[in-house]
Each structure stands twice: as C-alpha cells, then as structure tokens.
C-alpha cells in the first residue's frame, strides 16, 4: 500500500508546482496534499516520516524556486477555513498559517490594529512570512509574534513562545516544524495614520523594485552583514545580465525576473554567475534568501 493511500481524498499525484509559485517555474510535486484540519495534517506528516518521504509546506510560493525536475516528495498546502481564519481579541490576533498576509494587514489596519503595515507589499501566507521572518527596512514579522502553534518534527502539537522561535534577519529556527498558526501582538492606534504609512511603504517599494506582476521571488540573496546585496550586485555590473530568459532586474539588482521562456535552470545559472561575479569584485559570498526546492 502506498504511504498516502489513507489520504486519497486530499492527495493528488504528480501535480505541477509552477502555477503555485510566483515564479511560475519548475516541475511537479510527486504528491500535493491539502489536509482538512490540523489532525489530518499531523497524520500526513507522521505517515510521510514513517515512509521516509520528504515533505515541504508550500504557502503562496512567493519566496520559492522549484527546480525543473520538481520535488520528489509530498508538498503540503494549508488551505481552507481551518488554516486561514483570523480571530481578533483586543490587540491580539490569532491567525492561521494559511491566511493571506496582505489581506490580514488590511483587516488589521481597518480595525485600528497597528504594526503589520511595515510589511506592506510583501506577498505570501502568514506562515510563509513567519517561517523566513519576512520583512524589510521598516520591520519584520517576528517582532509581532507572541506565540506560534506548530507541529514539531515528530508531528506533535506544540505552542512555542516567540523567544524560542529563533527570529533573526530572514531566519527562524523552525526548520522541520510546521507552523499552523500564530498569535500576533499589535497595538491600538490611529488607523488613518497607519494606512498612510502602509501606502507610503508600498509606494517606496513600487519605486525601487520590479512590479509584483513581474515573475520573481523577491530578493534572491540576503543582505550580508554590513552590506546591501542589491548594491554589491549593481556595483559588479550585473543589472540586466541574462541567462536564457532570466534577467537581473534593471530596477533592483537583487531581483531575478523570469521571462516567458525562462526555466529554473536559467535562474539557477544566473544566481551562480552573480555569486561568482560579486565574489570576484568585492570578496563577499552572497547567501540565498530564496528557498530552492
Ligand atoms: N541599491 C543599489 N542598486 C540596486 C539595488 C539597491 O545600489 O540595484 C542600493 C540602494 O540604493 C540602497 C541599498 O542598496 O542604498 C539598499 O537597497 P534597498 O533600499 O532597495 O533595500 P534592500 O536592502 O535591497 C531590503 C529587503 C527587501 C525589502 C526592502 C525594503 C533584503 C534582502 N531585502 O532590500 O526585501 O523590500 O529592504 O524594505 O533584506 C525580500 O526580502 O524579498 C525583499 C525584497
């Protein structure tokens, strides 16, 4: 019996991942699984672990590059009311990992709950943003997390206080964990001021980065301590550099934009070229921010 037979109703074999990521690149997942609730999620993870099947959780794929060969394992998506709901309790928000982050931000601002506006323009699910501690110049999501609800690597349900989640610059210590939900601590304030700030940050991003409609995964590399990756790439003359139909953005050198004929291999080769060039010019070894599957 195949390991996923008990989950036949929620499991689809050989599903292309390209349309599930912002890059719209790459091959298929051996299995795509959408558990109905947390209990079933835990069962799927137990079964995959027992069968030695690798698994990943996919949010909206806004920071993921799937290789052309695809992912030979189980890709799990946390969709449906059980994973997407948000409850508001004074200045706290209890939110499912599958919730859309930009929608949550707008709903918070409407209620006069402030804080998340610093994440304006970052696409993805709440779980995806937390997993990588997404953010930018104005703040990062980890600073609002009070507690996480997770399945630990053994599949057991646990609550993790923020201090134990290992939030650092674009990093958490949550590898092997599934984030199921979060308690966010926000503050009360003036909604119109916060909405103005939200719009301002949006505008700033729009002025300095490629449009969200362009196929990318946001910034490709992390900013090395004391440096800006975009600036290093720019100084190395990489703006506009191409491999196949992948190109380093002319607007911001830390974005690789995919054209209609692009493959993941084009993007990966361009990443390699950029890394080598920056290393040769400035002696800095750039580390990936984007998650390559
Ligand atoms: N710069 C250049 N050339 C470029 C790009 C940037 O010289 O091609 C210079 C800028 O002029 C500026 C400096 O580099 O002096 C920093 O650039 P920017 O302000 O655009 O910020 P960043 O550090 O490149 C970070 C995040 C972004 C986030 C912005 C704004 C990282 C890797 N990137 O970019 O996050 O949107 O701040 O808050 O931390 C992402 O994580 O995917 C992402 C896009």
Coordinates of C-alpha atoms and ligand atoms in Angstrom, one line a residue:
X1 CA 0.0 0.0 0.0
X2 CA 1.3 3.4 -0.9
X3 CA 2.0 5.6 2.1
X4 CA -0.6 8.2 1.1
X5 CA -3.5 5.8 0.3
X6 CA -5.3 6.7 3.5
X7 CA -5.3 10.3 2.2
X8 CA -6.6 9.6 -1.3
X9 CA -9.3 12.3 -1.0
X10 CA -6.9 15.1 -0.2
X11 CA -3.8 13.9 -2.2
X12 CA -3.1 14.4 -5.9
X13 CA -0.1 12.7 -7.5
X14 CA 2.2 14.4 -10.0
X15 CA 1.0 18.0 -9.7
X16 CA 2.8 20.8 -11.5
X17 CA 4.1 23.4 -9.0
X18 CA 4.7 26.1 -11.4
X19 CA 1.3 27.7 -11.1
X20 CA 1.5 27.5 -7.3
X21 CA 4.6 29.8 -7.1
X22 CA 5.1 33.5 -8.0
X23 CA 8.0 32.5 -10.3
X24 CA 5.7 30.1 -12.3
X25 CA 8.8 27.9 -12.9
X26 CA 9.8 24.3 -12.2
X27 CA 8.5 20.8 -12.3
X28 CA 5.9 18.8 -10.4
X29 CA 5.4 17.6 -6.9
X30 CA 5.2 13.8 -6.6
X31 CA 2.2 14.4 -4.3
X32 CA 0.3 17.5 -3.5
X33 CA -1.7 17.2 -0.3
X34 CA -4.2 19.6 1.3
X35 CA -5.2 18.4 4.7
X36 CA -8.6 19.4 6.0
X37 CA -7.5 20.2 9.6
X38 CA -4.6 20.0 12.0
X39 CA -5.3 16.4 13.0
X40 CA -5.2 15.3 9.4
X41 CA -2.0 17.4 8.9
X42 CA -0.4 15.6 11.7
X43 CA -1.4 12.2 10.3
X44 CA 0.0 13.1 6.9
X45 CA 3.3 14.2 8.5
X46 CA 3.5 11.0 10.6
X47 CA 2.8 8.9 7.5
X48 CA 5.4 10.7 5.4
X49 CA 8.1 10.4 8.1
X50 CA 7.4 6.7 8.6
X51 CA 7.6 6.1 4.9
X52 CA 10.8 8.2 4.6
X53 CA 9.1 10.5 2.1
X54 CA 10.5 14.1 2.1
X55 CA 7.9 16.8 2.6
X56 CA 7.6 20.5 2.4
X57 CA 4.9 23.0 3.2
X58 CA 4.1 25.5 0.5
X59 CA 2.4 28.8 1.1
X60 CA 1.8 31.0 -1.9
X61 CA 5.3 30.2 -3.3
X62 CA 6.3 33.8 -3.2
X63 CA 9.9 33.0 -2.0
X64 CA 10.3 29.6 -3.6
X65 CA 12.1 28.5 -6.7
X66 CA 11.2 25.0 -7.7
X67 CA 13.8 23.1 -9.8
X68 CA 12.9 22.0 -13.3
X69 CA 13.0 18.4 -12.0
X70 CA 10.3 19.2 -9.5
X71 CA 10.1 17.9 -5.9
X72 CA 10.1 14.1 -5.4
X73 CA 8.1 14.1 -2.2
X74 CA 5.0 15.5 -0.6
X75 CA 4.1 19.2 -0.9
X76 CA 1.6 20.2 1.7
X77 CA -0.7 23.2 1.5
X78 CA -2.6 24.7 4.4
X79 CA -5.8 25.8 2.8
X80 CA -9.4 26.1 3.9
X81 CA -11.2 27.8 6.8
X82 CA -9.4 25.7 9.5
X83 CA -6.0 27.1 8.4
X84 CA -7.0 30.6 7.2
X85 CA -9.1 32.1 9.9
X86 CA -8.2 35.2 11.9
X87 CA -9.8 36.0 15.3
X88 CA -9.3 39.4 16.8
X89 CA -9.1 39.7 20.6
X90 CA -8.4 43.3 21.6
X91 CA -4.8 43.9 20.4
X92 CA -4.1 40.3 19.7
X93 CA -4.8 38.4 16.5
X94 CA -5.0 34.6 16.4
X95 CA -4.4 33.7 12.8
X96 CA -4.0 30.5 10.8
X97 CA -0.7 29.9 8.9
X98 CA -2.6 29.7 5.6
X99 CA -4.1 33.2 5.8
X100 CA -3.1 35.7 3.1
X101 CA -0.8 38.2 4.8
X102 CA -1.7 41.3 2.7
X103 CA -5.4 40.7 3.5
X104 CA -4.6 40.3 7.2
X105 CA -2.7 43.5 7.2
X106 CA -5.6 45.4 5.6
X107 CA -8.1 43.9 8.0
X108 CA -5.9 44.9 11.0
X109 CA -5.5 48.5 9.8
X110 CA -9.3 48.8 9.3
X111 CA -9.7 47.8 12.9
X112 CA -7.1 50.3 14.1
X113 CA -4.6 47.5 14.9
X114 CA -1.2 48.8 14.0
X115 CA 2.2 47.2 13.4
X116 CA 1.9 45.0 10.4
X117 CA 1.7 48.0 8.0
X118 CA 5.6 47.8 7.9
X119 CA 5.2 44.6 5.9
X120 CA 3.4 46.4 3.1
X121 CA 3.8 44.9 -0.3
X122 CA 5.2 41.5 0.9
X123 CA 3.1 38.7 -0.7
X124 CA 2.5 35.3 0.9
X125 CA 0.8 33.4 3.7
X126 CA 1.2 34.3 7.3
X127 CA 3.0 31.0 7.9
X128 CA 5.3 31.6 4.9
X129 CA 6.2 35.1 6.2
X130 CA 6.9 33.8 9.7
X131 CA 9.0 30.8 8.5
X132 CA 11.5 33.2 6.9
X133 CA 10.9 36.1 9.2
X134 CA 10.0 38.2 6.2
X135 CA 10.3 42.0 6.4
X136 CA 12.2 44.9 5.1
X137 CA 13.7 48.2 6.1
X138 CA 10.8 49.1 8.3
X139 CA 10.4 45.9 10.3
X140 CA 9.9 42.2 10.2
X141 CA 7.1 39.9 11.1
X142 CA 8.9 38.2 14.0
X143 CA 8.6 41.4 16.1
X144 CA 4.8 41.0 16.3
X145 CA 4.7 37.2 17.0
X146 CA 3.8 36.4 20.6
X147 CA 3.4 32.7 20.2
X148 CA 3.3 30.1 17.5
X149 CA 1.3 27.0 17.2
X150 CA 3.3 24.3 15.5
X151 CA 3.7 20.6 14.8
X152 CA 7.2 19.7 15.9
X153 CA 9.4 17.4 13.8
X154 CA 7.8 14.4 15.5
X155 CA 4.3 15.6 14.4
X156 CA 3.3 16.6 18.0
X157 CA 1.3 19.8 18.5
X158 CA 3.1 22.5 20.5
X159 CA 3.0 26.1 21.4
X160 CA 6.3 28.0 21.0
X161 CA 6.8 31.4 22.6
X162 CA 8.3 33.9 20.3
X163 CA 11.7 34.0 22.2
X164 CA 12.1 30.3 21.3
X165 CA 11.4 30.6 17.6
X166 CA 14.9 31.9 16.8
X167 CA 13.8 35.0 14.9
X168 CA 16.8 36.7 13.3
X169 CA 17.3 38.5 10.0
X170 CA 15.3 36.4 7.4
X171 CA 15.7 33.4 9.6
X172 CA 14.0 31.3 12.2
X173 CA 14.9 28.1 14.0
X174 CA 11.8 26.4 12.7
X175 CA 13.3 24.0 10.1
X176 CA 11.4 20.7 10.3
X177 CA 8.5 22.4 12.1
X178 CA 5.1 23.1 10.5
X179 CA 3.7 26.5 11.6
X180 CA 0.0 26.0 11.9
X181 CA -1.0 29.4 13.4
X182 CA 0.3 32.4 15.3
X183 CA -0.7 34.8 18.0
X184 CA 0.3 38.3 16.9
X185 CA 0.5 41.2 19.3
X186 CA -0.3 44.5 17.7
X187 CA -1.1 47.9 19.2
X188 CA -4.0 50.3 19.1
X189 CA -3.6 53.5 17.2
X190 CA -4.8 55.8 14.5
X191 CA -6.0 53.8 11.5
X192 CA -5.7 56.6 9.0
X193 CA -2.1 57.3 10.0
X194 CA -1.2 53.7 9.7
X195 CA -3.0 53.4 6.4
X196 CA -1.0 56.4 5.2
X197 CA 2.2 54.7 6.3
X198 CA 1.1 51.5 4.6
X199 CA 0.6 53.4 1.3
X200 CA 3.9 55.2 1.7
X201 CA 5.9 51.9 2.1
X202 CA 4.0 50.4 -0.8
X203 CA 5.0 53.4 -3.0
X204 CA 8.6 53.2 -1.9
X205 CA 8.7 49.5 -2.9
X206 CA 7.0 50.2 -6.2
X207 CA 9.5 52.9 -7.0
X208 CA 12.6 50.8 -6.2
X209 CA 11.6 47.2 -7.1
X210 CA 10.2 45.4 -10.1
X211 CA 6.4 45.3 -10.1
X212 CA 4.7 42.4 -8.3
X213 CA 3.2 41.4 -11.6
X214 CA 6.6 40.5 -12.9
X215 CA 7.7 36.9 -12.2
X216 CA 10.2 36.9 -9.4
X217 CA 10.6 35.6 -5.8
X218 CA 11.5 38.9 -4.3
X219 CA 15.1 39.4 -3.3
X220 CA 17.3 36.5 -4.3
X221 CA 20.1 37.0 -1.8
X222 CA 20.2 38.0 1.9
X223 CA 21.9 41.3 2.7
X224 CA 25.3 40.3 4.1
X225 CA 26.1 41.9 7.4
X226 CA 27.1 45.5 6.8
X227 CA 26.3 45.3 3.1
X228 CA 23.4 45.6 0.7
X229 CA 23.2 42.6 -1.7
X230 CA 21.5 44.8 -4.3
X231 CA 24.2 47.4 -4.2
X232 CA 27.0 44.7 -4.4
X233 CA 25.3 43.1 -7.4
X234 CA 24.8 46.5 -9.0
X235 CA 28.4 47.5 -8.4
X236 CA 29.5 44.3 -10.0
X237 CA 27.8 45.4 -13.2
X238 CA 25.1 42.8 -13.1
X239 CA 22.0 44.8 -13.8
X240 CA 20.4 43.5 -17.0
X241 CA 22.7 40.4 -17.0
X242 CA 20.9 37.4 -18.6
X243 CA 21.0 33.6 -18.8
X244 CA 18.4 32.3 -21.2
X245 CA 15.2 34.1 -20.4
X246 CA 16.1 35.0 -16.8
X247 CA 17.4 38.5 -16.2
X248 CA 18.8 40.5 -13.3
X249 CA 16.3 43.4 -12.9
X250 CA 17.4 46.8 -14.3
X251 CA 15.5 48.4 -11.4
X252 CA 16.9 46.5 -8.5
X253 CA 19.8 44.1 -8.9
X254 CA 18.8 41.7 -6.1
X255 CA 15.8 40.6 -8.2
X256 CA 16.0 38.0 -10.9
X257 CA 13.0 38.3 -13.2
X258 CA 11.7 35.4 -15.3
X259 CA 10.6 36.0 -18.9
X260 CA 8.1 33.8 -20.8
X261 CA 10.7 31.3 -21.9
X262 CA 12.6 31.1 -18.6
X263 CA 13.3 27.8 -16.9
X264 CA 14.5 27.3 -13.3
X265 CA 17.9 26.3 -14.7
X266 CA 18.2 29.7 -16.3
X267 CA 17.6 31.4 -12.9
X268 CA 19.9 29.0 -11.0
X269 CA 22.7 29.6 -13.6
X270 CA 22.2 33.3 -13.3
X271 CA 22.4 33.0 -9.5
X272 CA 25.7 31.2 -9.8
X273 CA 27.1 33.8 -12.2
X274 CA 26.0 36.6 -9.9
X275 CA 27.6 35.0 -6.9
X276 CA 30.9 34.4 -8.7
X277 CA 31.0 38.0 -10.1
X278 CA 30.3 39.6 -6.7
X279 CA 32.8 37.3 -5.0
X280 CA 35.4 38.3 -7.6
X281 CA 34.6 42.1 -7.4
X282 CA 34.0 42.6 -3.7
X283 CA 35.1 39.4 -2.0
X284 CA 31.6 38.9 -0.5
X285 CA 30.0 35.4 -0.7
X286 CA 26.3 36.0 -1.1
X287 CA 23.8 33.7 0.6
X288 CA 20.4 32.8 -0.9
X289 CA 17.3 34.3 0.6
X290 CA 15.1 32.5 -1.8
X291 CA 14.2 28.9 -1.0
X292 CA 15.3 26.5 -3.8
X293 CA 13.3 23.2 -3.9
Ligands
LIG1 N1 20.9 49.5 -4.3 C1 21.7 49.7 -5.4 N2 21.4 49.1 -6.6 C2 20.4 48.2 -6.7 C3 19.6 48.0 -5.5 C4 19.9 48.7 -4.4 O1 22.7 50.5 -5.3 O2 20.2 47.6 -7.7 C5 21.2 50.2 -3.1 C6 20.1 51.2 -2.7 O3 20.2 52.4 -3.4 C7 20.2 51.3 -1.2 C8 20.7 50.0 -0.8 O4 21.2 49.3 -2.0 O5 21.2 52.3 -0.9 C9 19.6 49.1 -0.2 O6 18.6 48.9 -1.2 P1 17.0 48.9 -0.8 O7 16.7 50.1 0.0 O8 16.3 48.6 -2.1 O9 16.8 47.7 0.2 P2 17.4 46.2 0.1 O10 18.3 46.0 1.3 O11 17.9 45.9 -1.2 C10 15.6 45.1 1.6 C11 14.9 43.8 1.6 C12 13.7 43.8 0.7 C13 12.7 45.0 1.2 C14 13.5 46.3 1.1 C15 12.7 47.5 1.6 C16 16.6 42.0 1.8 C17 17.4 41.1 1.1 N3 15.8 42.8 1.0 O12 16.0 45.4 0.3 O13 13.0 42.6 0.8 O14 11.6 45.0 0.3 O15 14.6 46.2 2.0 O16 12.2 47.3 2.9 O17 16.6 42.1 3.0 C18 12.7 40.4 0.0 O18 13.0 40.0 1.2 O19 12.4 39.6 -0.9 C19 12.7 41.8 -0.3 C20 12.5 42.3 -1.5

